[in-house]
JSON list of C-alpha atoms in Angstrom, two decimals:
[
{"chain": "A", "resi": 1159, "resn": "MET", "atom": "CA", "xyz": [6.30, 5.55, -4.16]},
{"chain": "A", "resi": 1160, "resn": "THR", "atom": "CA", "xyz": [3.94, 7.95, -5.81]},
{"chain": "A", "resi": 1161, "resn": "LEU", "atom": "CA", "xyz": [4.86, 11.40, -6.77]},
{"chain": "A", "resi": 1162, "resn": "ALA", "atom": "CA", "xyz": [1.65, 13.19, -5.67]},
{"chain": "A", "resi": 1163, "resn": "THR", "atom": "CA", "xyz": [1.75, 16.89, -5.02]},
{"chain": "A", "resi": 1164, "resn": "ALA", "atom": "CA", "xyz": [-0.57, 19.43, -3.47]},
{"chain": "A", "resi": 1165, "resn": "ALA", "atom": "CA", "xyz": [-1.81, 20.01, -7.06]},
{"chain": "A", "resi": 1166, "resn": "ASP", "atom": "CA", "xyz": [-3.41, 16.48, -7.33]},
{"chain": "A", "resi": 1167, "resn": "TYR", "atom": "CA", "xyz": [-5.64, 17.28, -4.36]},
{"chain": "A", "resi": 1168, "resn": "GLY", "atom": "CA", "xyz": [-7.05, 20.55, -5.68]},
{"chain": "A", "resi": 1169, "resn": "TRP", "atom": "CA", "xyz": [-10.41, 18.81, -5.92]},
{"chain": "A", "resi": 1170, "resn": "ILE", "atom": "CA", "xyz": [-10.96, 19.06, -2.16]},
{"chain": "A", "resi": 1171, "resn": "ARG", "atom": "CA", "xyz": [-12.02, 22.73, -2.54]},
{"chain": "A", "resi": 1172, "resn": "SER", "atom": "CA", "xyz": [-14.85, 21.91, -4.92]},
{"chain": "A", "resi": 1173, "resn": "SER", "atom": "CA", "xyz": [-16.13, 18.84, -3.16]},
{"chain": "A", "resi": 1174, "resn": "SER", "atom": "CA", "xyz": [-19.23, 19.07, -1.27]},
{"chain": "A", "resi": 1175, "resn": "PHE", "atom": "CA", "xyz": [-18.50, 15.92, 0.92]},
{"chain": "A", "resi": 1176, "resn": "PHE", "atom": "CA", "xyz": [-15.04, 17.27, 1.78]},
{"chain": "A", "resi": 1177, "resn": "ALA", "atom": "CA", "xyz": [-16.55, 20.71, 2.56]},
{"chain": "A", "resi": 1178, "resn": "TYR", "atom": "CA", "xyz": [-18.64, 18.89, 5.07]},
{"chain": "A", "resi": 1179, "resn": "GLY", "atom": "CA", "xyz": [-15.81, 17.48, 6.74]},
{"chain": "A", "resi": 1180, "resn": "LEU", "atom": "CA", "xyz": [-13.84, 20.79, 7.06]},
{"chain": "A", "resi": 1181, "resn": "GLU", "atom": "CA", "xyz": [-17.01, 22.37, 8.51]},
{"chain": "A", "resi": 1182, "resn": "ALA", "atom": "CA", "xyz": [-17.92, 19.50, 10.85]},
{"chain": "A", "resi": 1183, "resn": "GLY", "atom": "CA", "xyz": [-14.48, 18.22, 11.73]},
{"chain": "A", "resi": 1184, "resn": "TYR", "atom": "CA", "xyz": [-13.11, 15.09, 10.22]},
{"chain": "A", "resi": 1185, "resn": "THR", "atom": "CA", "xyz": [-10.36, 12.50, 10.72]},
{"chain": "A", "resi": 1186, "resn": "LEU", "atom": "CA", "xyz": [-9.09, 10.40, 7.87]},
{"chain": "A", "resi": 1187, "resn": "THR", "atom": "CA", "xyz": [-6.88, 7.49, 8.92]},
{"chain": "A", "resi": 1188, "resn": "LEU", "atom": "CA", "xyz": [-5.17, 4.83, 6.87]},
{"chain": "A", "resi": 1189, "resn": "VAL", "atom": "CA", "xyz": [-3.57, 1.57, 8.32]},
{"chain": "A", "resi": 1190, "resn": "ARG", "atom": "CA", "xyz": [-1.82, -1.03, 6.39]},
{"chain": "A", "resi": 1191, "resn": "GLY", "atom": "CA", "xyz": [-2.67, -4.72, 6.77]},
{"chain": "A", "resi": 1192, "resn": "LEU", "atom": "CA", "xyz": [-5.36, -4.39, 9.27]},
{"chain": "A", "resi": 1193, "resn": "PRO", "atom": "CA", "xyz": [-8.93, -5.13, 7.94]},
{"chain": "A", "resi": 1194, "resn": "PRO", "atom": "CA", "xyz": [-11.83, -3.04, 8.93]},
{"chain": "A", "resi": 1195, "resn": "ALA", "atom": "CA", "xyz": [-13.43, -5.64, 11.31]},
{"chain": "A", "resi": 1196, "resn": "GLU", "atom": "CA", "xyz": [-9.99, -6.00, 13.23]},
{"chain": "A", "resi": 1197, "resn": "LEU", "atom": "CA", "xyz": [-9.40, -2.40, 13.29]},
{"chain": "A", "resi": 1198, "resn": "PHE", "atom": "CA", "xyz": [-12.87, -1.71, 14.91]},
{"chain": "A", "resi": 1199, "resn": "ALA", "atom": "CA", "xyz": [-12.17, -4.54, 17.46]},
{"chain": "A", "resi": 1200, "resn": "VAL", "atom": "CA", "xyz": [-9.00, -2.85, 18.44]},
{"chain": "A", "resi": 1201, "resn": "ALA", "atom": "CA", "xyz": [-10.76, 0.38, 18.72]},
{"chain": "A", "resi": 1202, "resn": "GLY", "atom": "CA", "xyz": [-13.49, -1.03, 20.92]},
{"chain": "A", "resi": 1203, "resn": "ALA", "atom": "CA", "xyz": [-16.14, -0.07, 18.29]},
{"chain": "A", "resi": 1204, "resn": "ALA", "atom": "CA", "xyz": [-19.57, -1.74, 18.16]},
{"chain": "A", "resi": 1205, "resn": "PRO", "atom": "CA", "xyz": [-20.46, -2.99, 14.64]},
{"chain": "A", "resi": 1206, "resn": "ARG", "atom": "CA", "xyz": [-23.12, -1.04, 12.65]},
{"chain": "A", "resi": 1207, "resn": "ARG", "atom": "CA", "xyz": [-24.64, -1.18, 9.19]},
{"chain": "A", "resi": 1208, "resn": "THR", "atom": "CA", "xyz": [-22.76, -1.04, 5.89]},
{"chain": "A", "resi": 1209, "resn": "CYS", "atom": "CA", "xyz": [-23.23, 2.31, 4.32]},
{"chain": "A", "resi": 1210, "resn": "ALA", "atom": "CA", "xyz": [-23.30, 2.63, 0.47]},
{"chain": "A", "resi": 1211, "resn": "GLY", "atom": "CA", "xyz": [-21.39, 5.81, -0.26]},
{"chain": "A", "resi": 1212, "resn": "LEU", "atom": "CA", "xyz": [-20.14, 8.71, 1.70]},
{"chain": "A", "resi": 1213, "resn": "GLY", "atom": "CA", "xyz": [-23.53, 10.58, 1.61]},
{"chain": "A", "resi": 1214, "resn": "GLU", "atom": "CA", "xyz": [-25.02, 7.55, 3.50]},
{"chain": "A", "resi": 1215, "resn": "LEU", "atom": "CA", "xyz": [-22.13, 7.55, 6.00]},
{"chain": "A", "resi": 1216, "resn": "ILE", "atom": "CA", "xyz": [-22.85, 11.15, 6.71]},
{"chain": "A", "resi": 1217, "resn": "ASP", "atom": "CA", "xyz": [-26.66, 10.55, 7.21]},
{"chain": "A", "resi": 1218, "resn": "ALA", "atom": "CA", "xyz": [-25.61, 7.56, 9.50]},
{"chain": "A", "resi": 1219, "resn": "HIS", "atom": "CA", "xyz": [-23.42, 9.83, 11.41]},
{"chain": "A", "resi": 1220, "resn": "MET", "atom": "CA", "xyz": [-26.12, 12.36, 11.92]},
{"chain": "A", "resi": 1221, "resn": "GLU", "atom": "CA", "xyz": [-28.39, 9.62, 13.23]},
{"chain": "A", "resi": 1222, "resn": "VAL", "atom": "CA", "xyz": [-25.91, 8.72, 15.85]},
{"chain": "A", "resi": 1223, "resn": "LEU", "atom": "CA", "xyz": [-25.57, 12.32, 16.94]},
{"chain": "A", "resi": 1224, "resn": "ASP", "atom": "CA", "xyz": [-29.44, 12.69, 17.01]},
{"chain": "A", "resi": 1225, "resn": "GLY", "atom": "CA", "xyz": [-29.50, 9.76, 19.42]},
{"chain": "A", "resi": 1226, "resn": "TYR", "atom": "CA", "xyz": [-28.00, 11.90, 22.14]},
{"chain": "A", "resi": 1227, "resn": "GLU", "atom": "CA", "xyz": [-29.76, 14.68, 24.02]},
{"chain": "A", "resi": 1228, "resn": "ASN", "atom": "CA", "xyz": [-26.55, 16.33, 25.11]},
{"chain": "A", "resi": 1229, "resn": "TRP", "atom": "CA", "xyz": [-22.88, 15.68, 24.45]},
{"chain": "A", "resi": 1230, "resn": "PRO", "atom": "CA", "xyz": [-22.50, 12.47, 22.21]},
{"chain": "A", "resi": 1231, "resn": "GLU", "atom": "CA", "xyz": [-20.93, 9.57, 24.08]},
{"chain": "A", "resi": 1232, "resn": "SER", "atom": "CA", "xyz": [-19.79, 7.86, 20.64]},
{"chain": "A", "resi": 1233, "resn": "PHE", "atom": "CA", "xyz": [-19.25, 8.56, 17.14]},
{"chain": "A", "resi": 1234, "resn": "LEU", "atom": "CA", "xyz": [-19.45, 6.62, 13.84]},
{"chain": "A", "resi": 1235, "resn": "ALA", "atom": "CA", "xyz": [-16.66, 5.65, 11.84]},
{"chain": "A", "resi": 1236, "resn": "GLY", "atom": "CA", "xyz": [-16.75, 4.25, 8.23]},
{"chain": "A", "resi": 1237, "resn": "ALA", "atom": "CA", "xyz": [-14.00, 1.94, 6.90]},
{"chain": "A", "resi": 1238, "resn": "PHE", "atom": "CA", "xyz": [-13.06, 0.21, 3.67]},
{"chain": "A", "resi": 1239, "resn": "THR", "atom": "CA", "xyz": [-10.14, -1.45, 2.09]},
{"chain": "A", "resi": 1240, "resn": "VAL", "atom": "CA", "xyz": [-8.17, -0.02, -0.55]},
{"chain": "A", "resi": 1241, "resn": "PRO", "atom": "CA", "xyz": [-4.94, -1.07, -2.40]},
{"chain": "A", "resi": 1242, "resn": "GLY", "atom": "CA", "xyz": [-1.88, 0.74, -1.64]},
{"chain": "A", "resi": 1243, "resn": "GLU", "atom": "CA", "xyz": [2.00, 0.55, -1.09]},
{"chain": "A", "resi": 1244, "resn": "GLY", "atom": "CA", "xyz": [2.91, -2.84, 0.41]},
{"chain": "A", "resi": 1245, "resn": "GLY", "atom": "CA", "xyz": [-0.74, -4.33, 0.30]},
{"chain": "A", "resi": 1246, "resn": "ASP", "atom": "CA", "xyz": [-4.08, -3.56, 1.27]},
{"chain": "A", "resi": 1247, "resn": "TRP", "atom": "CA", "xyz": [-4.94, -0.51, 3.55]},
{"chain": "A", "resi": 1248, "resn": "THR", "atom": "CA", "xyz": [-7.95, 0.18, 5.60]},
{"chain": "A", "resi": 1249, "resn": "LEU", "atom": "CA", "xyz": [-9.07, 3.81, 5.15]},
{"chain": "A", "resi": 1250, "resn": "VAL", "atom": "CA", "xyz": [-11.24, 5.16, 7.89]},
{"chain": "A", "resi": 1251, "resn": "VAL", "atom": "CA", "xyz": [-13.37, 8.31, 7.76]},
{"chain": "A", "resi": 1252, "resn": "GLU", "atom": "CA", "xyz": [-14.93, 10.02, 10.75]},
{"chain": "A", "resi": 1253, "resn": "PHE", "atom": "CA", "xyz": [-16.76, 13.33, 11.51]},
{"chain": "A", "resi": 1254, "resn": "GLY", "atom": "CA", "xyz": [-16.24, 14.80, 14.84]},
{"chain": "A", "resi": 1255, "resn": "GLY", "atom": "CA", "xyz": [-14.49, 11.82, 16.13]},
{"chain": "A", "resi": 1256, "resn": "ASP", "atom": "CA", "xyz": [-10.72, 11.15, 17.11]},
{"chain": "A", "resi": 1257, "resn": "LEU", "atom": "CA", "xyz": [-10.03, 7.69, 16.37]},
{"chain": "A", "resi": 1258, "resn": "GLY", "atom": "CA", "xyz": [-7.11, 8.71, 14.47]},
{"chain": "A", "resi": 1259, "resn": "THR", "atom": "CA", "xyz": [-5.63, 10.91, 16.95]},
{"chain": "A", "resi": 1260, "resn": "ARG", "atom": "CA", "xyz": [-5.71, 8.88, 20.10]},
{"chain": "A", "resi": 1261, "resn": "PRO", "atom": "CA", "xyz": [-1.97, 8.05, 20.91]},
{"chain": "A", "resi": 1262, "resn": "SER", "atom": "CA", "xyz": [-2.68, 4.68, 22.57]},
{"chain": "A", "resi": 1263, "resn": "LEU", "atom": "CA", "xyz": [-4.93, 3.49, 19.84]},
{"chain": "A", "resi": 1264, "resn": "MET", "atom": "CA", "xyz": [-2.86, 4.63, 16.99]},
{"chain": "A", "resi": 1265, "resn": "GLU", "atom": "CA", "xyz": [0.13, 2.88, 18.75]},
{"chain": "A", "resi": 1266, "resn": "ALA", "atom": "CA", "xyz": [-1.79, -0.31, 18.93]},
{"chain": "A", "resi": 1267, "resn": "LEU", "atom": "CA", "xyz": [-3.22, -0.05, 15.29]},
{"chain": "A", "resi": 1268, "resn": "SER", "atom": "CA", "xyz": [0.34, 0.55, 13.98]},
{"chain": "A", "resi": 1269, "resn": "ALA", "atom": "CA", "xyz": [2.11, -2.27, 15.75]},
{"chain": "A", "resi": 1270, "resn": "GLY", "atom": "CA", "xyz": [4.06, -4.12, 13.15]},
{"chain": "A", "resi": 1271, "resn": "THR", "atom": "CA", "xyz": [2.84, -1.94, 10.34]},
{"chain": "A", "resi": 1272, "resn": "ARG", "atom": "CA", "xyz": [2.20, 1.79, 9.33]},
{"chain": "A", "resi": 1273, "resn": "ALA", "atom": "CA", "xyz": [-0.73, 4.22, 10.10]},
{"chain": "A", "resi": 1274, "resn": "VAL", "atom": "CA", "xyz": [-1.13, 7.66, 8.91]},
{"chain": "A", "resi": 1275, "resn": "SER", "atom": "CA", "xyz": [-3.92, 10.14, 9.80]},
{"chain": "A", "resi": 1276, "resn": "HIS", "atom": "CA", "xyz": [-4.70, 13.83, 9.24]},
{"chain": "A", "resi": 1277, "resn": "THR", "atom": "CA", "xyz": [-7.49, 15.89, 10.72]},
{"chain": "A", "resi": 1278, "resn": "SER", "atom": "CA", "xyz": [-9.41, 19.06, 10.93]},
{"chain": "A", "resi": 1279, "resn": "ASN", "atom": "CA", "xyz": [-11.54, 20.02, 14.06]},
{"chain": "A", "resi": 1280, "resn": "GLY", "atom": "CA", "xyz": [-13.98, 22.01, 12.12]},
{"chain": "A", "resi": 1281, "resn": "GLY", "atom": "CA", "xyz": [-14.81, 25.63, 13.02]},
{"chain": "A", "resi": 1282, "resn": "LYS", "atom": "CA", "xyz": [-11.43, 26.41, 14.52]},
{"chain": "A", "resi": 1283, "resn": "PRO", "atom": "CA", "xyz": [-8.36, 26.39, 12.19]},
{"chain": "A", "resi": 1284, "resn": "MET", "atom": "CA", "xyz": [-6.66, 23.42, 13.60]},
{"chain": "A", "resi": 1285, "resn": "ASP", "atom": "CA", "xyz": [-5.27, 20.66, 11.40]},
{"chain": "A", "resi": 1286, "resn": "PHE", "atom": "CA", "xyz": [-2.91, 17.95, 12.43]},
{"chain": "A", "resi": 1287, "resn": "PHE", "atom": "CA", "xyz": [-0.94, 15.01, 10.72]},
{"chain": "A", "resi": 1288, "resn": "HIS", "atom": "CA", "xyz": [0.43, 11.92, 12.45]},
{"chain": "A", "resi": 1289, "resn": "TRP", "atom": "CA", "xyz": [2.70, 9.19, 11.06]},
{"chain": "A", "resi": 1290, "resn": "TYR", "atom": "CA", "xyz": [3.00, 6.03, 13.11]},
{"chain": "A", "resi": 1291, "resn": "GLU", "atom": "CA", "xyz": [5.35, 3.29, 12.29]},
{"chain": "A", "resi": 1292, "resn": "ASP", "atom": "CA", "xyz": [5.65, -0.03, 14.38]},
{"chain": "A", "resi": 1293, "resn": "GLY", "atom": "CA", "xyz": [3.74, 1.41, 17.19]},
{"chain": "A", "resi": 1294, "resn": "GLU", "atom": "CA", "xyz": [5.81, 4.59, 17.40]},
{"chain": "A", "resi": 1295, "resn": "LEU", "atom": "CA", "xyz": [4.89, 8.21, 16.49]},
{"chain": "A", "resi": 1296, "resn": "ARG", "atom": "CA", "xyz": [7.36, 9.24, 14.19]},
{"chain": "A", "resi": 1297, "resn": "VAL", "atom": "CA", "xyz": [6.33, 12.60, 12.86]},
{"chain": "A", "resi": 1298, "resn": "THR", "atom": "CA", "xyz": [3.39, 14.84, 13.89]},
{"chain": "A", "resi": 1299, "resn": "PHE", "atom": "CA", "xyz": [2.55, 18.37, 13.20]},
{"chain": "A", "resi": 1300, "resn": "GLU", "atom": "CA", "xyz": [0.05, 21.18, 12.87]},
{"chain": "A", "resi": 1301, "resn": "TRP", "atom": "CA", "xyz": [2.31, 23.65, 11.22]},
{"chain": "A", "resi": 1302, "resn": "PRO", "atom": "CA", "xyz": [5.06, 22.04, 8.90]},
{"chain": "A", "resi": 1303, "resn": "ALA", "atom": "CA", "xyz": [7.87, 23.91, 10.63]},
{"chain": "A", "resi": 1304, "resn": "ASP", "atom": "CA", "xyz": [6.80, 22.92, 14.14]},
{"chain": "A", "resi": 1305, "resn": "ARG", "atom": "CA", "xyz": [7.18, 19.07, 14.13]},
{"chain": "A", "resi": 1306, "resn": "THR", "atom": "CA", "xyz": [7.56, 16.61, 16.94]},
{"chain": "A", "resi": 1307, "resn": "GLY", "atom": "CA", "xyz": [7.76, 12.92, 17.15]},
{"chain": "A", "resi": 1308, "resn": "SER", "atom": "CA", "xyz": [10.74, 10.44, 17.50]},
{"chain": "A", "resi": 1309, "resn": "THR", "atom": "CA", "xyz": [12.05, 11.28, 14.01]},
{"chain": "A", "resi": 1310, "resn": "PRO", "atom": "CA", "xyz": [10.62, 14.86, 13.43]},
{"chain": "A", "resi": 1311, "resn": "ASP", "atom": "CA", "xyz": [12.85, 15.39, 10.35]},
{"chain": "A", "resi": 1312, "resn": "ASP", "atom": "CA", "xyz": [12.43, 12.11, 8.48]},
{"chain": "A", "resi": 1313, "resn": "LEU", "atom": "CA", "xyz": [9.76, 13.46, 6.11]},
{"chain": "A", "resi": 1314, "resn": "ASN", "atom": "CA", "xyz": [11.30, 16.95, 5.36]},
{"chain": "A", "resi": 1315, "resn": "PRO", "atom": "CA", "xyz": [12.30, 15.74, 1.72]},
{"chain": "A", "resi": 1316, "resn": "LEU", "atom": "CA", "xyz": [8.94, 14.62, 1.06]},
{"chain": "A", "resi": 1317, "resn": "MET", "atom": "CA", "xyz": [7.16, 17.67, 2.71]},
{"chain": "A", "resi": 1318, "resn": "ARG", "atom": "CA", "xyz": [9.19, 19.79, 0.16]},
{"chain": "A", "resi": 1319, "resn": "GLU", "atom": "CA", "xyz": [8.31, 17.73, -2.68]},
{"chain": "A", "resi": 1320, "resn": "VAL", "atom": "CA", "xyz": [4.47, 17.96, -2.01]},
{"chain": "A", "resi": 1321, "resn": "GLY", "atom": "CA", "xyz": [4.67, 21.65, -1.37]},
{"chain": "A", "resi": 1322, "resn": "LEU", "atom": "CA", "xyz": [5.19, 22.04, 2.37]},
{"chain": "A", "resi": 1323, "resn": "ASN", "atom": "CA", "xyz": [8.01, 24.06, 3.93]},
{"chain": "A", "resi": 1324, "resn": "PRO", "atom": "CA", "xyz": [9.36, 22.17, 7.02]},
{"chain": "A", "resi": 1325, "resn": "THR", "atom": "CA", "xyz": [11.82, 24.93, 7.92]},
{"chain": "A", "resi": 1326, "resn": "GLY", "atom": "CA", "xyz": [10.01, 28.19, 7.49]},
{"chain": "A", "resi": 1327, "resn": "ASP", "atom": "CA", "xyz": [6.89, 30.06, 6.44]},
{"chain": "A", "resi": 1328, "resn": "GLU", "atom": "CA", "xyz": [4.25, 28.36, 4.29]},
{"chain": "A", "resi": 1329, "resn": "ASP", "atom": "CA", "xyz": [3.94, 29.26, 0.60]},
{"chain": "A", "resi": 1330, "resn": "PRO", "atom": "CA", "xyz": [0.78, 31.30, 0.30]},
{"chain": "A", "resi": 1331, "resn": "ASP", "atom": "CA", "xyz": [0.37, 29.76, -3.15]},
{"chain": "A", "resi": 1332, "resn": "VAL", "atom": "CA", "xyz": [0.17, 26.18, -1.83]},
{"chain": "A", "resi": 1333, "resn": "ASP", "atom": "CA", "xyz": [-2.87, 24.63, -0.23]},
{"chain": "A", "resi": 1334, "resn": "GLY", "atom": "CA", "xyz": [-1.75, 23.31, 2.78]},
{"chain": "A", "resi": 1335, "resn": "LYS", "atom": "CA", "xyz": [-4.57, 20.69, 3.33]},
{"chain": "A", "resi": 1336, "resn": "ALA", "atom": "CA", "xyz": [-4.06, 19.49, -0.08]},
{"chain": "A", "resi": 1337, "resn": "ALA", "atom": "CA", "xyz": [-0.31, 19.05, 0.49]},
{"chain": "A", "resi": 1338, "resn": "VAL", "atom": "CA", "xyz": [-1.00, 17.16, 3.58]},
{"chain": "A", "resi": 1339, "resn": "LEU", "atom": "CA", "xyz": [-3.27, 14.64, 1.52]},
{"chain": "A", "resi": 1340, "resn": "ALA", "atom": "CA", "xyz": [-0.42, 14.30, -1.02]},
{"chain": "A", "resi": 1341, "resn": "LEU", "atom": "CA", "xyz": [2.08, 13.72, 1.81]},
{"chain": "A", "resi": 1342, "resn": "THR", "atom": "CA", "xyz": [-0.36, 10.97, 3.06]},
{"chain": "A", "resi": 1343, "resn": "GLU", "atom": "CA", "xyz": [-0.36, 9.32, -0.31]},
{"chain": "A", "resi": 1344, "resn": "ARG", "atom": "CA", "xyz": [3.39, 9.46, -0.46]},
{"chain": "A", "resi": 1345, "resn": "LEU", "atom": "CA", "xyz": [3.48, 7.16, 2.69]},
{"chain": "A", "resi": 1346, "resn": "THR", "atom": "CA", "xyz": [0.73, 4.94, 1.80]},
{"chain": "A", "resi": 1347, "resn": "GLY", "atom": "CA", "xyz": [0.53, 4.65, -1.79]},
{"chain": "A", "resi": 1348, "resn": "VAL", "atom": "CA", "xyz": [-3.28, 5.42, -1.67]},
{"chain": "A", "resi": 1349, "resn": "ARG", "atom": "CA", "xyz": [-4.72, 8.18, -3.95]},
{"chain": "A", "resi": 1350, "resn": "VAL", "atom": "CA", "xyz": [-7.78, 9.54, -2.16]},
{"chain": "A", "resi": 1351, "resn": "THR", "atom": "CA", "xyz": [-10.23, 11.02, -4.73]},
{"chain": "A", "resi": 1352, "resn": "GLY", "atom": "CA", "xyz": [-13.55, 12.48, -4.34]},
{"chain": "A", "resi": 1353, "resn": "GLU", "atom": "CA", "xyz": [-15.03, 9.64, -6.38]},
{"chain": "A", "resi": 1354, "resn": "LEU", "atom": "CA", "xyz": [-13.14, 7.08, -4.00]},
{"chain": "A", "resi": 1355, "resn": "LEU", "atom": "CA", "xyz": [-14.84, 8.63, -0.94]},
{"chain": "A", "resi": 1356, "resn": "ALA", "atom": "CA", "xyz": [-18.37, 9.06, -2.58]},
{"chain": "A", "resi": 1357, "resn": "GLY", "atom": "CA", "xyz": [-18.68, 5.50, -3.97]},
{"chain": "A", "resi": 1358, "resn": "ALA", "atom": "CA", "xyz": [-16.91, 3.44, -1.38]},
{"chain": "A", "resi": 1359, "resn": "GLU", "atom": "CA", "xyz": [-19.03, 0.74, 0.82]},
{"chain": "A", "resi": 1360, "resn": "TYR", "atom": "CA", "xyz": [-18.21, 1.69, 4.17]},
{"chain": "A", "resi": 1361, "resn": "ARG", "atom": "CA", "xyz": [-18.36, -0.78, 7.03]},
{"chain": "A", "resi": 1362, "resn": "THR", "atom": "CA", "xyz": [-19.28, 1.15, 10.08]},
{"chain": "A", "resi": 1363, "resn": "GLY", "atom": "CA", "xyz": [-18.58, 0.97, 13.75]},
{"chain": "A", "resi": 1364, "resn": "GLU", "atom": "CA", "xyz": [-19.60, 3.37, 16.79]},
{"chain": "A", "resi": 1365, "resn": "VAL", "atom": "CA", "xyz": [-16.70, 4.14, 18.61]},
{"chain": "A", "resi": 1366, "resn": "PRO", "atom": "CA", "xyz": [-17.06, 5.25, 22.30]},
{"chain": "A", "resi": 1367, "resn": "GLU", "atom": "CA", "xyz": [-15.62, 8.55, 23.38]},
{"chain": "A", "resi": 1368, "resn": "GLU", "atom": "CA", "xyz": [-12.30, 8.21, 25.30]},
{"chain": "A", "resi": 1369, "resn": "PRO", "atom": "CA", "xyz": [-12.89, 8.46, 29.01]},
{"chain": "A", "resi": 1370, "resn": "VAL", "atom": "CA", "xyz": [-11.62, 11.57, 30.69]},
{"chain": "A", "resi": 1371, "resn": "SER", "atom": "CA", "xyz": [-8.99, 10.76, 33.13]},
{"chain": "A", "resi": 1372, "resn": "GLY", "atom": "CA", "xyz": [-9.33, 12.52, 36.41]}
]
């Protein structure tokens, strides 16, 4: 297990790419042992072109949005393989999408393995963390002290170590978003850096919006 803390992710506040994600809304998802092509198949995503770097992925994302006159009916997700704890992981980045927050999809993606995601919805200060294990949502929270899931307290020791307070007020000296990235690394063994995101070769898929039940 790595010993990452919020201090290891201070770079997110000086990264133009991460700033775009915070402004537009993003989801970053990590799934162990499931290659990008298989992950997209489970998500029902239509394969699209490969993007060389995060800048090209953002451009391709904008192209998808520009293809709709009104509300978009799909979003672009980019994925690549990265080594981590227990083997290879697929890291998925999306802007304005919700692949990493759909319960039924995350349950399917984490069947027999582990999946972790964290999000920001852009303009509103809403950020969520999700940890799934063997198809089960173990811990999820927006605020560290307000957790749900089947085992909501299982990450409390790790949360304290990365700088999150699972039982009370947040420390104003700790960057909560950076701490969530550190918590994600503790669970996956994957160190996410600006260089990693900027230089990765992204296999992309166009994910349809989830139908509205009525």
